[in-house]
């Protein structure tokens, strides 16, 4: 059974209006791998098939600008939360889409909840009406005397469950709990106070609520991933009366590639891979084939400009691997000059540009020698400063 197979119409409420007092900084906007904690929490709900999301926060416009819009979460309903968790959940409940029959409540500061835990809680609430993720206590549990903080009693820990979120409920049930029960620190407890059974299902140890600074990952893990890859593909027709240029190298042959520029399919594939790594689209967008400015253009210049754009966007190419597919001519004698030329334009050492040649085994248009195709992948590293590399 998948989360989407569970019956009912589901929404999720995310209380995220806390003060982060114990953290000392705004934990919801703290970035792990470059992405705000709250964004990752919302992604985990999306990943479990929940699309109707309502978030209660302190600063609506800041959360929208920093944690939602840049991450494609524009359709999340954001409302100003209350002073307490219970108030924030109550406000969010009043903004639930009308069609919702069931609701998941999940802390904004729990970004690591697995799909399995989310699914278990939802399935149990679908069956029983109310469920919560919880963990058994692994440590011995004492009740302390309020007067002197000494042990009053050692509790049988086998009966202890430590509540987590997600918690899930029939919408009507949770609304009733918020109307009729004194506000609690936990929705499951409020529903239980109505005298209704709340099913406790196995939570996850990884599903921590980020509360104190030591809960945050190390500084290295907070940074965005420093690598990006791009993929490029190009194909051009072989025609008489044109020079054959691949990777900027003129190759003696009785036919050449047809195109608006010099039709260097390999340089085009590498340029597309460079743009791909930087998330900048493709060369057709930046150098339109119907623009007379690029008639007969030297594709190495286009490649150099694509590299420049990628670096300006923060991505410096460091490696390329390419395949050229041509039935003829034989390209292997030209591989070293091609590597030298492309590496010069990419500003990497020649051994960082690999070029492989192959045929199409006589199959299709490439196999009939009607054209030449090229594929490339480029690895780029995050770098604001353009400096040479090995
Ligand atoms: Mg092309």
Short mmCIF file of C-alpha atoms and ligand atoms in Angstrom, two decimals:
data_model
loop_
_atom_site.label_atom_id
_atom_site.label_comp_id
_atom_site.label_asym_id
_atom_site.label_seq_id
_atom_site.Cartn_x
_atom_site.Cartn_y
_atom_site.Cartn_z
CA UNK A 1 0.00 0.00 0.00
CA UNK A 2 1.38 3.43 -0.84
CA UNK A 3 0.49 6.71 0.86
CA UNK A 4 -1.66 7.48 -2.17
CA UNK A 5 -3.64 4.25 -1.73
CA UNK A 6 -4.86 5.32 1.70
CA UNK A 7 -8.47 6.45 1.49
CA UNK A 8 -9.79 9.92 2.32
CA UNK A 9 -8.75 13.36 1.14
CA UNK A 10 -5.62 14.41 2.97
CA UNK A 11 -4.14 17.73 3.95
CA UNK A 12 -1.26 18.60 6.24
CA UNK A 13 -0.83 21.25 8.92
CA UNK A 14 2.69 22.35 9.79
CA UNK A 15 3.15 24.41 12.98
CA UNK A 16 6.28 26.47 12.38
CA UNK A 17 5.72 29.61 14.43
CA UNK A 18 7.99 28.79 17.38
CA UNK A 19 10.62 31.22 18.59
CA UNK A 20 13.60 28.82 18.25
CA UNK A 21 14.54 30.02 21.77
CA UNK A 22 16.51 26.87 22.63
CA UNK A 23 18.28 26.97 19.25
CA UNK A 24 19.36 30.59 19.53
CA UNK A 25 18.72 31.30 15.82
CA UNK A 26 15.78 30.83 13.45
CA UNK A 27 16.02 27.06 12.94
CA UNK A 28 13.29 26.90 10.29
CA UNK A 29 15.31 29.04 7.90
CA UNK A 30 18.67 27.44 8.82
CA UNK A 31 20.01 25.69 5.75
CA UNK A 32 21.02 22.04 5.55
CA UNK A 33 22.76 21.25 2.25
CA UNK A 34 21.78 24.76 1.23
CA UNK A 35 18.03 24.20 1.67
CA UNK A 36 16.01 25.68 4.60
CA UNK A 37 14.85 23.19 7.26
CA UNK A 38 11.18 24.14 6.76
CA UNK A 39 11.45 23.59 2.99
CA UNK A 40 12.83 20.09 3.57
CA UNK A 41 10.00 19.31 6.00
CA UNK A 42 7.45 20.39 3.37
CA UNK A 43 9.24 18.29 0.74
CA UNK A 44 8.96 15.24 3.02
CA UNK A 45 5.18 15.77 3.21
CA UNK A 46 4.98 16.24 -0.57
CA UNK A 47 7.05 13.08 -0.98
CA UNK A 48 4.42 11.14 0.98
CA UNK A 49 1.73 12.28 -1.46
CA UNK A 50 0.38 15.21 0.55
CA UNK A 51 -0.33 18.21 -1.69
CA UNK A 52 -2.64 20.40 0.42
CA UNK A 53 -0.21 21.99 2.87
CA UNK A 54 -0.99 24.70 5.44
CA UNK A 55 1.90 26.24 7.37
CA UNK A 56 1.59 28.51 10.40
CA UNK A 57 4.61 30.81 10.77
CA UNK A 58 5.77 34.02 12.51
CA UNK A 59 6.73 36.02 9.43
CA UNK A 60 4.56 35.11 6.44
CA UNK A 61 6.32 37.19 3.79
CA UNK A 62 9.84 36.16 4.84
CA UNK A 63 8.95 32.44 4.89
CA UNK A 64 7.28 32.77 1.50
CA UNK A 65 10.30 34.57 0.02
CA UNK A 66 13.03 32.40 1.54
CA UNK A 67 11.59 28.92 2.05
CA UNK A 68 8.71 28.52 -0.42
CA UNK A 69 8.87 30.48 -3.68
CA UNK A 70 12.52 29.63 -4.55
CA UNK A 71 11.68 25.93 -4.06
CA UNK A 72 8.53 25.68 -6.16
CA UNK A 73 6.26 25.56 -3.08
CA UNK A 74 4.12 28.53 -4.20
CA UNK A 75 0.84 26.71 -3.60
CA UNK A 76 1.48 26.11 0.12
CA UNK A 77 -1.02 28.07 2.23
CA UNK A 78 0.94 30.24 4.69
CA UNK A 79 -0.81 31.84 7.66
CA UNK A 80 0.36 33.80 10.68
CA UNK A 81 0.57 31.38 13.60
CA UNK A 82 -0.34 32.02 17.25
CA UNK A 83 1.71 32.40 20.41
CA UNK A 84 1.49 28.71 21.28
CA UNK A 85 1.73 25.55 19.21
CA UNK A 86 -1.94 24.74 19.88
CA UNK A 87 -3.02 28.20 18.70
CA UNK A 88 -0.97 27.83 15.52
CA UNK A 89 -2.50 24.43 14.75
CA UNK A 90 -6.00 25.87 15.39
CA UNK A 91 -5.37 28.75 12.98
CA UNK A 92 -4.06 26.35 10.33
CA UNK A 93 -7.12 24.11 10.78
CA UNK A 94 -9.34 27.09 9.98
CA UNK A 95 -7.54 27.42 6.62
CA UNK A 96 -7.73 23.76 5.59
CA UNK A 97 -9.10 23.16 2.10
CA UNK A 98 -12.80 22.29 2.48
CA UNK A 99 -12.51 18.89 0.81
CA UNK A 100 -9.98 17.58 3.38
CA UNK A 101 -11.33 14.66 5.43
CA UNK A 102 -8.03 13.76 7.14
CA UNK A 103 -5.07 15.81 8.27
CA UNK A 104 -1.46 15.14 9.12
CA UNK A 105 0.08 17.45 11.73
CA UNK A 106 3.86 17.59 11.42
CA UNK A 107 6.40 19.85 13.15
CA UNK A 108 8.13 22.31 10.83
CA UNK A 109 11.44 21.48 12.51
CA UNK A 110 11.35 17.73 11.71
CA UNK A 111 12.88 17.62 8.22
CA UNK A 112 14.00 13.98 8.28
CA UNK A 113 10.72 12.07 8.57
CA UNK A 114 10.79 9.01 6.30
CA UNK A 115 8.10 8.05 3.85
CA UNK A 116 7.53 4.84 5.85
CA UNK A 117 6.80 6.65 9.13
CA UNK A 118 4.48 9.10 7.38
CA UNK A 119 2.65 6.23 5.67
CA UNK A 120 2.31 4.18 8.88
CA UNK A 121 0.73 7.10 10.73
CA UNK A 122 -1.64 7.95 7.89
CA UNK A 123 -2.72 4.32 7.43
CA UNK A 124 -3.39 3.96 11.17
CA UNK A 125 -5.42 7.19 11.28
CA UNK A 126 -7.41 6.11 8.24
CA UNK A 127 -8.26 2.92 10.10
CA UNK A 128 -8.90 4.32 13.58
CA UNK A 129 -9.40 8.07 13.23
CA UNK A 130 -6.35 9.17 15.21
CA UNK A 131 -2.69 8.10 15.29
CA UNK A 132 0.71 9.35 16.31
CA UNK A 133 4.30 8.36 15.62
CA UNK A 134 6.06 7.48 18.88
CA UNK A 135 9.23 5.80 20.08
CA UNK A 136 9.74 3.43 23.03
CA UNK A 137 11.95 4.85 25.77
CA UNK A 138 15.46 3.39 25.66
CA UNK A 139 16.64 5.13 28.83
CA UNK A 140 15.36 4.38 32.31
CA UNK A 141 12.58 6.78 33.26
CA UNK A 142 12.32 8.33 36.74
CA UNK A 143 9.65 10.59 38.03
CA UNK A 144 11.35 13.46 39.93
CA UNK A 145 10.10 15.07 43.15
CA UNK A 146 9.18 18.66 42.43
CA UNK A 147 10.47 19.79 45.83
CA UNK A 148 14.11 18.63 45.60
CA UNK A 149 14.59 16.99 42.18
CA UNK A 150 15.26 13.57 43.72
CA UNK A 151 13.80 10.31 42.42
CA UNK A 152 10.23 9.91 43.55
CA UNK A 153 9.61 6.76 41.56
CA UNK A 154 11.18 4.70 38.77
CA UNK A 155 8.59 4.20 36.03
CA UNK A 156 8.29 0.98 34.02
CA UNK A 157 9.74 2.22 30.76
CA UNK A 158 8.05 -0.55 28.75
CA UNK A 159 4.84 1.46 29.11
CA UNK A 160 6.47 4.74 28.04
CA UNK A 161 6.15 6.12 24.49
CA UNK A 162 7.85 9.33 23.44
CA UNK A 163 5.59 11.24 21.05
CA UNK A 164 6.82 12.47 17.69
CA UNK A 165 5.06 13.94 14.75
CA UNK A 166 3.62 13.11 12.23
CA UNK A 167 0.27 12.71 13.93
CA UNK A 168 -2.82 12.15 11.84
CA UNK A 169 -6.54 12.58 12.47
CA UNK A 170 -9.97 12.82 10.98
CA UNK A 171 -10.33 16.56 10.46
CA UNK A 172 -13.59 16.77 12.42
CA UNK A 173 -12.01 14.98 15.38
CA UNK A 174 -9.00 17.28 15.58
CA UNK A 175 -11.21 20.36 15.24
CA UNK A 176 -13.36 19.09 18.10
CA UNK A 177 -10.28 18.52 20.27
CA UNK A 178 -9.15 22.10 19.64
CA UNK A 179 -12.61 23.41 20.52
CA UNK A 180 -13.23 21.34 23.63
CA UNK A 181 -9.87 20.48 25.21
CA UNK A 182 -7.40 22.64 27.09
CA UNK A 183 -4.50 23.40 24.75
CA UNK A 184 -1.71 20.82 25.01
CA UNK A 185 1.81 20.55 23.67
CA UNK A 186 0.68 17.80 21.34
CA UNK A 187 -2.44 17.21 19.22
CA UNK A 188 -2.55 13.49 19.95
CA UNK A 189 -2.76 14.24 23.67
CA UNK A 190 -5.62 16.67 23.09
CA UNK A 191 -7.57 14.11 21.06
CA UNK A 192 -6.90 11.47 23.73
CA UNK A 193 -8.29 13.92 26.31
CA UNK A 194 -11.63 13.67 24.48
CA UNK A 195 -11.64 10.02 25.55
CA UNK A 196 -10.82 8.85 22.05
CA UNK A 197 -8.21 6.14 21.40
CA UNK A 198 -5.14 7.39 19.60
CA UNK A 199 -3.11 4.63 17.95
CA UNK A 200 0.63 4.84 18.65
CA UNK A 201 2.72 3.59 15.72
CA UNK A 202 6.46 3.24 15.37
CA UNK A 203 8.23 6.51 14.66
CA UNK A 204 11.81 6.90 13.49
CA UNK A 205 15.01 7.66 15.42
CA UNK A 206 16.14 9.79 12.47
CA UNK A 207 12.93 11.82 12.74
CA UNK A 208 14.41 14.25 15.28
CA UNK A 209 12.92 17.61 16.10
CA UNK A 210 15.73 20.13 15.66
CA UNK A 211 15.66 21.86 19.05
CA UNK A 212 19.15 22.69 20.35
CA UNK A 213 22.30 23.63 18.35
CA UNK A 214 23.78 20.12 18.69
CA UNK A 215 20.78 18.74 16.73
CA UNK A 216 21.99 20.62 13.66
CA UNK A 217 24.36 18.83 11.30
CA UNK A 218 28.03 19.83 11.13
CA UNK A 219 29.01 22.90 9.15
CA UNK A 220 30.17 20.75 6.22
CA UNK A 221 26.72 19.21 5.91
CA UNK A 222 25.03 22.59 6.03
CA UNK A 223 26.66 23.71 2.77
CA UNK A 224 24.95 23.05 -0.53
CA UNK A 225 26.39 20.15 -2.56
CA UNK A 226 29.48 21.52 -4.33
CA UNK A 227 29.05 19.57 -7.58
CA UNK A 228 26.78 19.73 -10.60
CA UNK A 229 26.65 17.69 -13.80
CA UNK A 230 25.32 18.59 -17.22
CA UNK A 231 24.47 16.47 -20.23
CA UNK A 232 24.71 17.53 -23.88
CA UNK A 233 23.71 15.95 -27.17
CA UNK A 234 23.94 17.21 -30.75
CA UNK A 235 23.69 15.82 -34.25
CA UNK A 236 24.41 17.44 -37.63
CA UNK A 237 24.03 16.22 -41.20
CA UNK A 238 27.13 15.48 -43.33
CA UNK A 239 27.02 17.29 -46.69
CA UNK A 240 29.52 17.95 -49.49
CA UNK A 241 31.15 21.36 -49.74
CA UNK A 242 31.50 22.05 -46.01
CA UNK A 243 34.54 21.65 -43.71
CA UNK A 244 34.32 18.98 -41.02
CA UNK A 245 35.04 20.58 -37.65
CA UNK A 246 34.80 18.61 -34.40
CA UNK A 247 35.94 19.95 -31.03
CA UNK A 248 37.38 22.96 -32.86
CA UNK A 249 39.69 20.78 -34.98
CA UNK A 250 39.40 20.72 -38.76
CA UNK A 251 39.39 17.10 -39.94
CA UNK A 252 40.24 16.23 -43.54
CA UNK A 253 37.19 14.60 -45.20
CA UNK A 254 35.24 15.05 -48.43
CA UNK A 255 32.10 16.13 -46.57
CA UNK A 256 31.42 18.43 -43.62
CA UNK A 257 28.64 19.19 -41.17
CA UNK A 258 25.69 21.29 -42.21
CA UNK A 259 24.51 24.02 -39.88
CA UNK A 260 24.03 27.71 -39.24
CA UNK A 261 27.32 28.07 -37.32
CA UNK A 262 30.38 25.99 -38.18
CA UNK A 263 28.18 23.02 -37.14
CA UNK A 264 30.75 21.62 -34.69
CA UNK A 265 28.48 19.01 -33.10
CA UNK A 266 31.01 18.06 -30.42
CA UNK A 267 31.57 21.64 -29.22
CA UNK A 268 27.78 22.14 -29.20
CA UNK A 269 27.27 19.03 -27.07
CA UNK A 270 29.96 20.17 -24.62
CA UNK A 271 28.48 23.69 -24.51
CA UNK A 272 25.02 22.25 -23.75
CA UNK A 273 26.54 20.13 -20.98
CA UNK A 274 28.27 23.21 -19.50
CA UNK A 275 24.97 25.13 -19.54
CA UNK A 276 23.18 22.08 -18.16
CA UNK A 277 25.49 21.88 -15.15
CA UNK A 278 24.77 25.53 -14.39
CA UNK A 279 21.02 25.16 -14.96
CA UNK A 280 21.15 27.68 -17.83
CA UNK A 281 19.11 25.92 -20.52
CA UNK A 282 20.72 25.17 -23.88
CA UNK A 283 22.77 26.93 -26.56
CA UNK A 284 19.73 27.36 -28.82
CA UNK A 285 18.24 29.72 -26.22
CA UNK A 286 21.38 31.82 -25.87
CA UNK A 287 22.52 31.75 -29.52
CA UNK A 288 19.35 31.36 -31.62
CA UNK A 289 20.02 29.53 -34.92
CA UNK A 290 17.97 32.13 -36.83
CA UNK A 291 20.11 35.03 -35.55
CA UNK A 292 22.40 36.24 -38.41
CA UNK A 293 25.03 37.17 -35.80
CA UNK A 294 25.91 33.49 -35.53
CA UNK A 295 26.15 32.65 -39.24
CA UNK A 296 29.34 30.62 -39.65
CA UNK A 297 30.15 31.23 -35.97
CA UNK A 298 33.20 29.56 -34.51
CA UNK A 299 31.65 27.15 -32.01
CA UNK A 300 34.69 27.38 -29.74
CA UNK A 301 33.75 31.01 -29.14
CA UNK A 302 30.19 29.94 -28.30
CA UNK A 303 31.62 27.30 -25.95
CA UNK A 304 33.86 29.89 -24.27
CA UNK A 305 30.87 32.18 -23.77
CA UNK A 306 28.80 29.33 -22.31
CA UNK A 307 31.64 28.60 -19.89
CA UNK A 308 31.74 32.26 -18.92
CA UNK A 309 27.98 32.24 -18.24
CA UNK A 310 28.30 29.10 -16.13
CA UNK A 311 31.11 30.61 -14.06
CA UNK A 312 29.09 33.78 -13.59
CA UNK A 313 26.26 31.57 -12.28
CA UNK A 314 28.69 30.01 -9.78
CA UNK A 315 29.60 26.78 -11.62
CA UNK A 316 33.12 26.19 -12.95
CA UNK A 317 33.53 23.22 -15.33
CA UNK A 318 36.31 20.88 -14.20
CA UNK A 319 35.85 17.77 -16.33
CA UNK A 320 34.21 16.60 -19.54
CA UNK A 321 33.66 13.17 -21.04
CA UNK A 322 32.48 12.98 -24.65
CA UNK A 323 31.48 10.45 -27.29
CA UNK A 324 31.47 11.22 -31.01
CA UNK A 325 29.51 8.82 -33.20
CA UNK A 326 30.52 8.80 -36.86
CA UNK A 327 30.60 5.95 -39.36
CA UNK A 328 33.40 7.81 -41.17
CA UNK A 329 35.97 9.30 -41.20
CA UNK A 330 38.14 7.57 -38.62
CA UNK A 331 38.43 10.07 -35.77
CA UNK A 332 40.88 8.41 -33.40
CA UNK A 333 43.97 10.15 -34.92
CA UNK A 334 42.35 13.50 -34.08
CA UNK A 335 41.47 12.80 -30.46
CA UNK A 336 44.55 14.38 -28.91
CA UNK A 337 44.28 17.70 -30.80
CA UNK A 338 40.55 17.79 -29.94
CA UNK A 339 41.31 17.24 -26.23
CA UNK A 340 43.95 19.95 -26.31
CA UNK A 341 41.59 22.41 -28.00
CA UNK A 342 38.55 21.77 -25.83
CA UNK A 343 40.58 21.75 -22.61
CA UNK A 344 42.00 25.15 -23.55
CA UNK A 345 38.53 26.61 -23.94
CA UNK A 346 37.20 24.92 -20.79
CA UNK A 347 40.29 26.06 -18.83
CA UNK A 348 41.13 22.58 -17.56
CA UNK A 349 44.10 20.28 -18.14
CA UNK A 350 43.85 18.07 -21.27
CA UNK A 351 43.54 14.88 -19.21
CA UNK A 352 40.30 16.31 -17.79
CA UNK A 353 38.69 16.21 -21.23
CA UNK A 354 38.09 12.69 -22.45
CA UNK A 355 36.98 12.05 -26.04
CA UNK A 356 35.79 8.67 -27.27
CA UNK A 357 34.90 7.78 -30.85
CA UNK A 358 32.55 5.13 -32.10
CA UNK A 359 30.41 4.09 -35.04
CA UNK A 360 26.71 3.31 -35.04
CA UNK A 361 27.37 -0.25 -36.31
CA UNK A 362 25.71 0.56 -39.63
CA UNK A 363 22.36 1.22 -37.95
CA UNK A 364 20.06 4.12 -38.82
CA UNK A 365 21.00 7.49 -40.28
CA UNK A 366 24.30 7.63 -38.38
CA UNK A 367 25.11 4.12 -39.56
CA UNK A 368 24.49 5.15 -43.18
CA UNK A 369 27.03 7.96 -42.71
CA UNK A 370 24.42 10.70 -43.11
CA UNK A 371 25.55 12.64 -40.08
CA UNK A 372 27.67 12.89 -36.94
CA UNK A 373 26.36 12.84 -33.37
CA UNK A 374 28.05 13.84 -30.13
CA UNK A 375 27.25 13.32 -26.45
CA UNK A 376 28.97 15.02 -23.52
CA UNK A 377 28.78 15.16 -19.75
CA UNK A 378 30.42 17.98 -17.84
CA UNK A 379 31.18 18.10 -14.12
CA UNK A 380 31.23 21.56 -12.57
CA UNK A 381 32.22 22.68 -9.07
CA UNK A 382 30.63 25.50 -7.15
CA UNK A 383 32.96 28.47 -7.39
CA UNK A 384 32.31 32.18 -7.33
CA UNK A 385 35.96 32.83 -8.18
CA UNK A 386 37.24 31.76 -11.60
CA UNK A 387 40.63 30.22 -11.05
CA UNK A 388 42.59 27.57 -12.93
CA UNK A 389 42.38 23.98 -11.72
CA UNK A 390 43.97 20.60 -12.37
MG1 LIG B 1 24.44 21.92 -33.13
#
